[in-house]
XYZ file of C-alpha atoms in Angstrom:
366
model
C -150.906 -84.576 -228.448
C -153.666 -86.922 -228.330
C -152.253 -90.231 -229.713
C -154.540 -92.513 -227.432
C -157.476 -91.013 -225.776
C -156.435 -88.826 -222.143
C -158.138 -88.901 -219.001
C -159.844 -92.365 -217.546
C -158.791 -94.193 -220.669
C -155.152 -93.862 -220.224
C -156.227 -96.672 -217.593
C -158.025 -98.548 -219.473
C -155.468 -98.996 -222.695
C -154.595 -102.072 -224.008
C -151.536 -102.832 -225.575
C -147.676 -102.473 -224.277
C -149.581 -100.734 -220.775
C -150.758 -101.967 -217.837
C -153.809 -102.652 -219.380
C -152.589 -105.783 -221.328
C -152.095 -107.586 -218.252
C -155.499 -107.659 -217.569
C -156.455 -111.817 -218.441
C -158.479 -112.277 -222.061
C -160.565 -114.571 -219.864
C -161.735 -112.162 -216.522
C -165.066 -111.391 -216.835
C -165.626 -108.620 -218.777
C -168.842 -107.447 -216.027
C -167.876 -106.888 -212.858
C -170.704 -108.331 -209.701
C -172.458 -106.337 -207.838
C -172.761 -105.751 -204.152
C -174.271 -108.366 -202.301
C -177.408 -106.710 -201.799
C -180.019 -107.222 -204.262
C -181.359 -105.450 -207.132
C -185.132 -104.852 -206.795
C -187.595 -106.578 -209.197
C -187.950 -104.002 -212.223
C -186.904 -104.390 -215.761
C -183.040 -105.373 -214.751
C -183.557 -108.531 -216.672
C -185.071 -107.227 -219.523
C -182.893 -107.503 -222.819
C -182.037 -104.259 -223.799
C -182.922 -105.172 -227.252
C -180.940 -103.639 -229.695
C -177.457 -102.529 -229.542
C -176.899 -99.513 -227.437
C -173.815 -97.513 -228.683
C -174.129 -94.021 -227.153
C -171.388 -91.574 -227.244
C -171.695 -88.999 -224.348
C -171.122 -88.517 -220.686
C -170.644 -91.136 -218.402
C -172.932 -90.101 -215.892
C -176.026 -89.065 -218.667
C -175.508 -92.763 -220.201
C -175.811 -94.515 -216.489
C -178.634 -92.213 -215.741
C -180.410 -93.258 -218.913
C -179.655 -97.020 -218.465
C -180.955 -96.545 -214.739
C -184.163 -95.502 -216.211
C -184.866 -97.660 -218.253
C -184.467 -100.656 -215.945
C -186.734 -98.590 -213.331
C -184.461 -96.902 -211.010
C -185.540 -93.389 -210.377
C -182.254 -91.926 -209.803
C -178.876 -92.811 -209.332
C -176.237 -91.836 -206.117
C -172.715 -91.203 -207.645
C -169.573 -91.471 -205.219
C -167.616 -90.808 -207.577
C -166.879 -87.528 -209.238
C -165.864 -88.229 -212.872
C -165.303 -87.004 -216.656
C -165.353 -89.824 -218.148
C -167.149 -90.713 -221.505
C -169.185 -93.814 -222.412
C -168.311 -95.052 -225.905
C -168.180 -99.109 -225.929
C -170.742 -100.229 -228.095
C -173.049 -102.688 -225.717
C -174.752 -105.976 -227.438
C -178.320 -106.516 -227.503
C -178.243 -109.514 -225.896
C -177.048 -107.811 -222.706
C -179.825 -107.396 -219.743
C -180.221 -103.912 -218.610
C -178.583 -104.571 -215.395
C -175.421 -106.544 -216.969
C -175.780 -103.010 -219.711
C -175.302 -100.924 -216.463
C -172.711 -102.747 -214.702
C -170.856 -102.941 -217.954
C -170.944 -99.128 -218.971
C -169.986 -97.941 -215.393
C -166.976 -100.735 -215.305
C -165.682 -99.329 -218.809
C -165.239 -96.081 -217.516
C -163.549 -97.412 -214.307
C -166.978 -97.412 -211.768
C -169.211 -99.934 -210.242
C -172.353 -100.255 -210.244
C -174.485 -101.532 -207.641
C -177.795 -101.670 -205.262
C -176.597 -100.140 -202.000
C -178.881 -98.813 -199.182
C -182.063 -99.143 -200.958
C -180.740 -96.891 -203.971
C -178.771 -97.511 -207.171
C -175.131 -96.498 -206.482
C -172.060 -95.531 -208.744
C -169.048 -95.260 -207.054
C -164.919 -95.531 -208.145
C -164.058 -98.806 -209.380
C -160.791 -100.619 -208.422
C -159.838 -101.553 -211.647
C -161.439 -100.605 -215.687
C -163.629 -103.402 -216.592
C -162.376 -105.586 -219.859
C -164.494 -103.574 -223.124
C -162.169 -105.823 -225.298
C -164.297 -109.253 -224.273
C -167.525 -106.473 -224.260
C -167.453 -106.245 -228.081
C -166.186 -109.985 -228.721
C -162.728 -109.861 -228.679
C -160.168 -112.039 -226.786
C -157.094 -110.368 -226.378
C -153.575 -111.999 -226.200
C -150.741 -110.575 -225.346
C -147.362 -110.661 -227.284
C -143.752 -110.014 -225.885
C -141.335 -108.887 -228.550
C -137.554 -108.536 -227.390
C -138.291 -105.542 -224.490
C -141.391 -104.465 -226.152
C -145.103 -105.607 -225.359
C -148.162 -106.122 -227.385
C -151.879 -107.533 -227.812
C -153.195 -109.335 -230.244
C -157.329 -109.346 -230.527
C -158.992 -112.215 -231.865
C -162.261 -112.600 -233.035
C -164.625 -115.146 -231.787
C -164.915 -116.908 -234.974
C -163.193 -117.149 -237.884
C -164.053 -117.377 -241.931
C -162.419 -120.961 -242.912
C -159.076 -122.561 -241.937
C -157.074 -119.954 -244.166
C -154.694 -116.945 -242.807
C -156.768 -114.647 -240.451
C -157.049 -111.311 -241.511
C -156.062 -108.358 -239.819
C -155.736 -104.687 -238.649
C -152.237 -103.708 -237.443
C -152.725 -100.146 -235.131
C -149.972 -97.699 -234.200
C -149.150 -95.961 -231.825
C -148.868 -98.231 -228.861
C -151.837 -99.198 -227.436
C -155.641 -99.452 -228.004
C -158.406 -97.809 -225.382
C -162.446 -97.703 -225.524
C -162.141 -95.038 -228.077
C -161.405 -97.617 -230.370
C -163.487 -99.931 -229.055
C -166.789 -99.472 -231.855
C -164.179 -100.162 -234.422
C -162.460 -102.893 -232.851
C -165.813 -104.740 -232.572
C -166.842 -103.696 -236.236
C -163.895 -105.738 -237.026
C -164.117 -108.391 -235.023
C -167.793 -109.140 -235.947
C -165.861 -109.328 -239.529
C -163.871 -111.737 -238.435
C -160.824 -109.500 -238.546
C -158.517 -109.000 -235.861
C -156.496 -106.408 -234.573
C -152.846 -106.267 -233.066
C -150.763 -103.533 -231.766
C -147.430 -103.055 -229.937
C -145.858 -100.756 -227.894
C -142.055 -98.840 -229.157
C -142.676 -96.196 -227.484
C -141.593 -92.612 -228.635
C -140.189 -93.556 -231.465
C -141.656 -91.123 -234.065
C -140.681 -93.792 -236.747
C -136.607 -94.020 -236.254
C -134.951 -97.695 -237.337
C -135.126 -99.367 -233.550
C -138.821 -99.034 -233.427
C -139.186 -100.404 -237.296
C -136.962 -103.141 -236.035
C -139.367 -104.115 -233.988
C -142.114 -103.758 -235.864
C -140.488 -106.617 -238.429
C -140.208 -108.772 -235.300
C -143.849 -108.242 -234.210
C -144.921 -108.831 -238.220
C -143.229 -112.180 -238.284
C -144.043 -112.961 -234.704
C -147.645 -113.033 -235.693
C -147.516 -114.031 -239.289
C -145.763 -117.018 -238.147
C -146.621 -118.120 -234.753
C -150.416 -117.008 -234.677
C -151.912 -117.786 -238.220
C -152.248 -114.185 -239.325
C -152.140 -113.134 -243.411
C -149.333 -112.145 -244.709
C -150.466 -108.546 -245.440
C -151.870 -106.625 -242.898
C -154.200 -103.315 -243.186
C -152.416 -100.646 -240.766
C -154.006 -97.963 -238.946
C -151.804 -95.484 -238.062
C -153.743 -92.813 -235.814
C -151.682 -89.436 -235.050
C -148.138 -90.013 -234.678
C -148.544 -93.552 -235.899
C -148.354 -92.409 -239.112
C -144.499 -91.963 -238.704
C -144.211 -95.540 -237.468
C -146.149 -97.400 -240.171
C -145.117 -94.985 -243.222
C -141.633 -95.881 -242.222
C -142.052 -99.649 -241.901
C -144.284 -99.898 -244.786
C -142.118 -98.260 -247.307
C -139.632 -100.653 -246.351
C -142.146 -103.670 -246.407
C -144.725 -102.854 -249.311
C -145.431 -106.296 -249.895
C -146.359 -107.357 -245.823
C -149.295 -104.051 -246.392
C -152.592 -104.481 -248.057
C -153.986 -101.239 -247.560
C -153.247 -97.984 -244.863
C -155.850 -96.217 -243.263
C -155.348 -93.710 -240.976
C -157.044 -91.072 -238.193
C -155.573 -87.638 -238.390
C -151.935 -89.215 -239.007
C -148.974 -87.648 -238.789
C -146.433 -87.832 -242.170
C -144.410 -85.358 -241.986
C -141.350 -85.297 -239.036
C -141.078 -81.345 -239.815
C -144.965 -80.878 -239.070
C -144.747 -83.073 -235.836
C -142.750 -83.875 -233.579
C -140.288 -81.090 -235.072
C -137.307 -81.560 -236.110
C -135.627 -81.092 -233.108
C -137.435 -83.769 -231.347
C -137.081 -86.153 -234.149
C -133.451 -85.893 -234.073
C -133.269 -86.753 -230.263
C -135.723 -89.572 -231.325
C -133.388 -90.927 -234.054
C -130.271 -90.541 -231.880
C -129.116 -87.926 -234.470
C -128.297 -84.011 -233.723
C -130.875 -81.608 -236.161
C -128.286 -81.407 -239.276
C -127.549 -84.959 -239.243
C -130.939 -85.716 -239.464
C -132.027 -82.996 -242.304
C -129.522 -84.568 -244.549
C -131.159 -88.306 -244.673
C -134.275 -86.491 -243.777
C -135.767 -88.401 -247.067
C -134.564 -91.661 -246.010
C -136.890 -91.226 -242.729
C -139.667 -88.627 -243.500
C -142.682 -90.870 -244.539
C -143.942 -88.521 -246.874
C -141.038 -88.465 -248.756
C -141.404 -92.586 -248.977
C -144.461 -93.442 -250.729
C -143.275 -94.588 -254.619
C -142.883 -97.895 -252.808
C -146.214 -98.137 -251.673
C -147.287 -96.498 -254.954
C -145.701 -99.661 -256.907
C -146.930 -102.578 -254.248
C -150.911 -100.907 -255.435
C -150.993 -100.305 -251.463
C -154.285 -98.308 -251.163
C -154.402 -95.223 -248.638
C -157.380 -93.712 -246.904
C -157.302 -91.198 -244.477
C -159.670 -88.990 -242.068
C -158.342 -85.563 -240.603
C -160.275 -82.809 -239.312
C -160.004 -79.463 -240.906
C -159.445 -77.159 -237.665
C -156.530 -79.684 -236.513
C -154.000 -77.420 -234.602
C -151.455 -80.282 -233.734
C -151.338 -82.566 -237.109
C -152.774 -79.732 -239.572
C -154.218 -81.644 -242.335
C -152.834 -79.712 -245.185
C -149.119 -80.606 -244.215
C -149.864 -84.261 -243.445
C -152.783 -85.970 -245.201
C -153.525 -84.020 -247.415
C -150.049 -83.727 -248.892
C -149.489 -87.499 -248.595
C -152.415 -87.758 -250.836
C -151.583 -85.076 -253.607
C -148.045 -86.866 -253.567
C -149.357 -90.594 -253.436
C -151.849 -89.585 -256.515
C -149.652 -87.882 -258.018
C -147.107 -90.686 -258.585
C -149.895 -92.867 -259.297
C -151.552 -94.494 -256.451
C -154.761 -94.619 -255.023
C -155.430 -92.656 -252.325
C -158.545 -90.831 -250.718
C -158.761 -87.979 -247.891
C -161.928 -87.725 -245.883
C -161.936 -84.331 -243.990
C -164.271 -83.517 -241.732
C -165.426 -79.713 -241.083
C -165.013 -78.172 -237.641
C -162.718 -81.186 -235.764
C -159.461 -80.793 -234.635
C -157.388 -83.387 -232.613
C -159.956 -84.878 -230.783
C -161.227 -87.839 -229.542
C -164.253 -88.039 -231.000
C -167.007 -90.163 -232.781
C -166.549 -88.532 -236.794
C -163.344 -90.113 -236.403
C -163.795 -93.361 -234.053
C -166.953 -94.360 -235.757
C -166.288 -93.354 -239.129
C -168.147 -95.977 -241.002
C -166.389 -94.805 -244.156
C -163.044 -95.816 -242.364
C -164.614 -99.181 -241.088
C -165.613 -100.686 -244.409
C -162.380 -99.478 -245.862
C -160.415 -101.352 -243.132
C -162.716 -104.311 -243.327
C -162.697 -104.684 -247.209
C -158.655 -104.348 -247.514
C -158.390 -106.501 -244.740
C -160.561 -109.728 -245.816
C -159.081 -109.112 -249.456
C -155.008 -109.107 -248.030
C -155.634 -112.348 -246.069
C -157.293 -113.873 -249.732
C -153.633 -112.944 -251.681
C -150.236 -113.155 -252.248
């Protein structure tokens, strides 16, 4: 199940992984080799944003170009796929470095040729799209907060609360649509939890930790994505007031559509009859007149061919239900995507105004 992206971005997550140890302040661009680049167009501004969505070694070949190298000697084999947004400011050899680092390779002039080889470490796309990330220790459990660079006034900061547990360059065009907003975004680690009381526990600790401690509003926007959807549901219908708004990427909200019952049981510490008879006490979908009552607005995007979280079971029932007792809710589905990693869903711009919108409005009421 693809809760976080797979592949080279399971190194590069950030949130309750090894990721968040990585320092806010470590430059975000890693140097180059000693040996140096040749005069071209390296310093040239690349001059508008470049936010390309494709594979790793097509985007380095077509940054190479354009600063003059004729072609470019990978060391590395690798699947990896570009997708953090670079700024315009950036020169084309900083662009370079900076889209081979993301996707855990280095760039660099060696032997009279430009060279891509295996880096040691992910570079930092958080500080890439203007974020500086802090992390947050709850009890046993770990998390991040992102700030933005700047903020709107001296008032509560507004923000963007994700689940599951950690936050990877998949997210990263949204993360910096939201941080360009002024808007940050927090996340924390509970693990498997698929929504049971330990992991809402800690949830309410992470809530006041940063509502508290850290100058964030007092109602959040949350984004569940996949089986996030069990965690926030749950912790929202027990905390309508703390949510201004829920908007979610082909979320899970129903424990009988995923994980099973079965494995929700062994998540909940419960055997499978024991959990069927409180199953509405647990089962997000079965929670929403809460959220209905609070005027919590709910926006979600799902993919029609979804195999894992089919759409009809789990947004798109959430939504007849939470209309149906009233609320406001709206279901963008888009044709032909399943559970993917992909841009209709990471760059919705739908899903990025909606977050942005509920998020500036939460931190302006009570």
């Amino acid at each position: 199940m693809i809760g976080a992206a797979t592949g080279f971005l399971a190194a590069v997550v950030v949130g309750a992984v090894a990721g968040c140890a990585m320092a806010a302040e470590e430059a975000a661009v890693p140097v180059g080799d000693a040996e140096a680049w040749p005069n071209g167009r390296w310093n040239e501004k690349l001059g508008a944003p470049y936010e390309a969505w494709k594979p790793a070694q097509e985007a380095l070949r077509e940054l190479a170009a354009r600063g003059g190298a004729a072609d470019v000697a990978f060391e590395a084999e690798t699947k990896a796929v570009f997708m953090v947004p670079l700024a315009a400011d950036l020169t084309l050899r900083e662009a370079l470095e900076a889209a081979a680092a993301t996707c855990g390779l280095k760039a660099a002039w060696k032997s009279g040729r430009l060279t891509v080889a295996k880096a040691a470490r992910p570079g930092n796309w958080i500080e890439l799209v203007g974020g500086k990330a802090e992390p947050i220790q709850v009890g046993e459990a770990r998390g991040t907060l992102v700030l933005p660079r700047r903020r709107d006034g001296d008032g509560p900061l507004p923000w963007v609360w994700h689940a599951p547990n950690g936050l990877d360059p998949s997210h990263s065009w949204l993360v910096g649509r939201l941080l360009r907003e002024g808007v940050a975004v927090a996340v924390v680690n509970v693990g498997e939890s698929q929504g049971n009381p330990a992991g809402r526990a800690t949830f309410t600790a992470f809530y006041e930790t940063l509502t508290n401690r850290h100058g964030l509003a007092k109602r959040a926007v949350l984004l569940p994505q996949s089986r996030g959807g069990l965690m926030h549901y749950n912790w929202a219908a027990e905390h309508p007031e703390c949510v201004a708004a829920i908007g979610g990427i082909y979320t899970v909200c129903d424990l009988r559509s995923y994980p099973g019952m079965d494995r929700a049981a062994a998540a909940y510490g419960m055997s499978k009859d024991e959990l069927e008879a409180v199953l509405t006490q647990h089962n997000p979908i079965d929670r929403l007149a809460p959220l209905v009552k609070a005027g919590v607005e709910v926006f979600h995007v799902h993919g029609d061919k979804d195999g894992t979280v089919p759409v009809e079971r789990n947004a798109g029932e959430l939504v007849r239900r939470y209309k149906a007792l009233g609320g406001k809710a709206e279901l963008l589905v888009v044709p032909g995507k399943g559970h993917e990693v992909l841009p209709e869903f990471f760059r919705c711009r739908e899903l990025a105004d909606f977050l942005t919108s509920r998020a500036k409005a939460g931190a302006h009421s009570r």
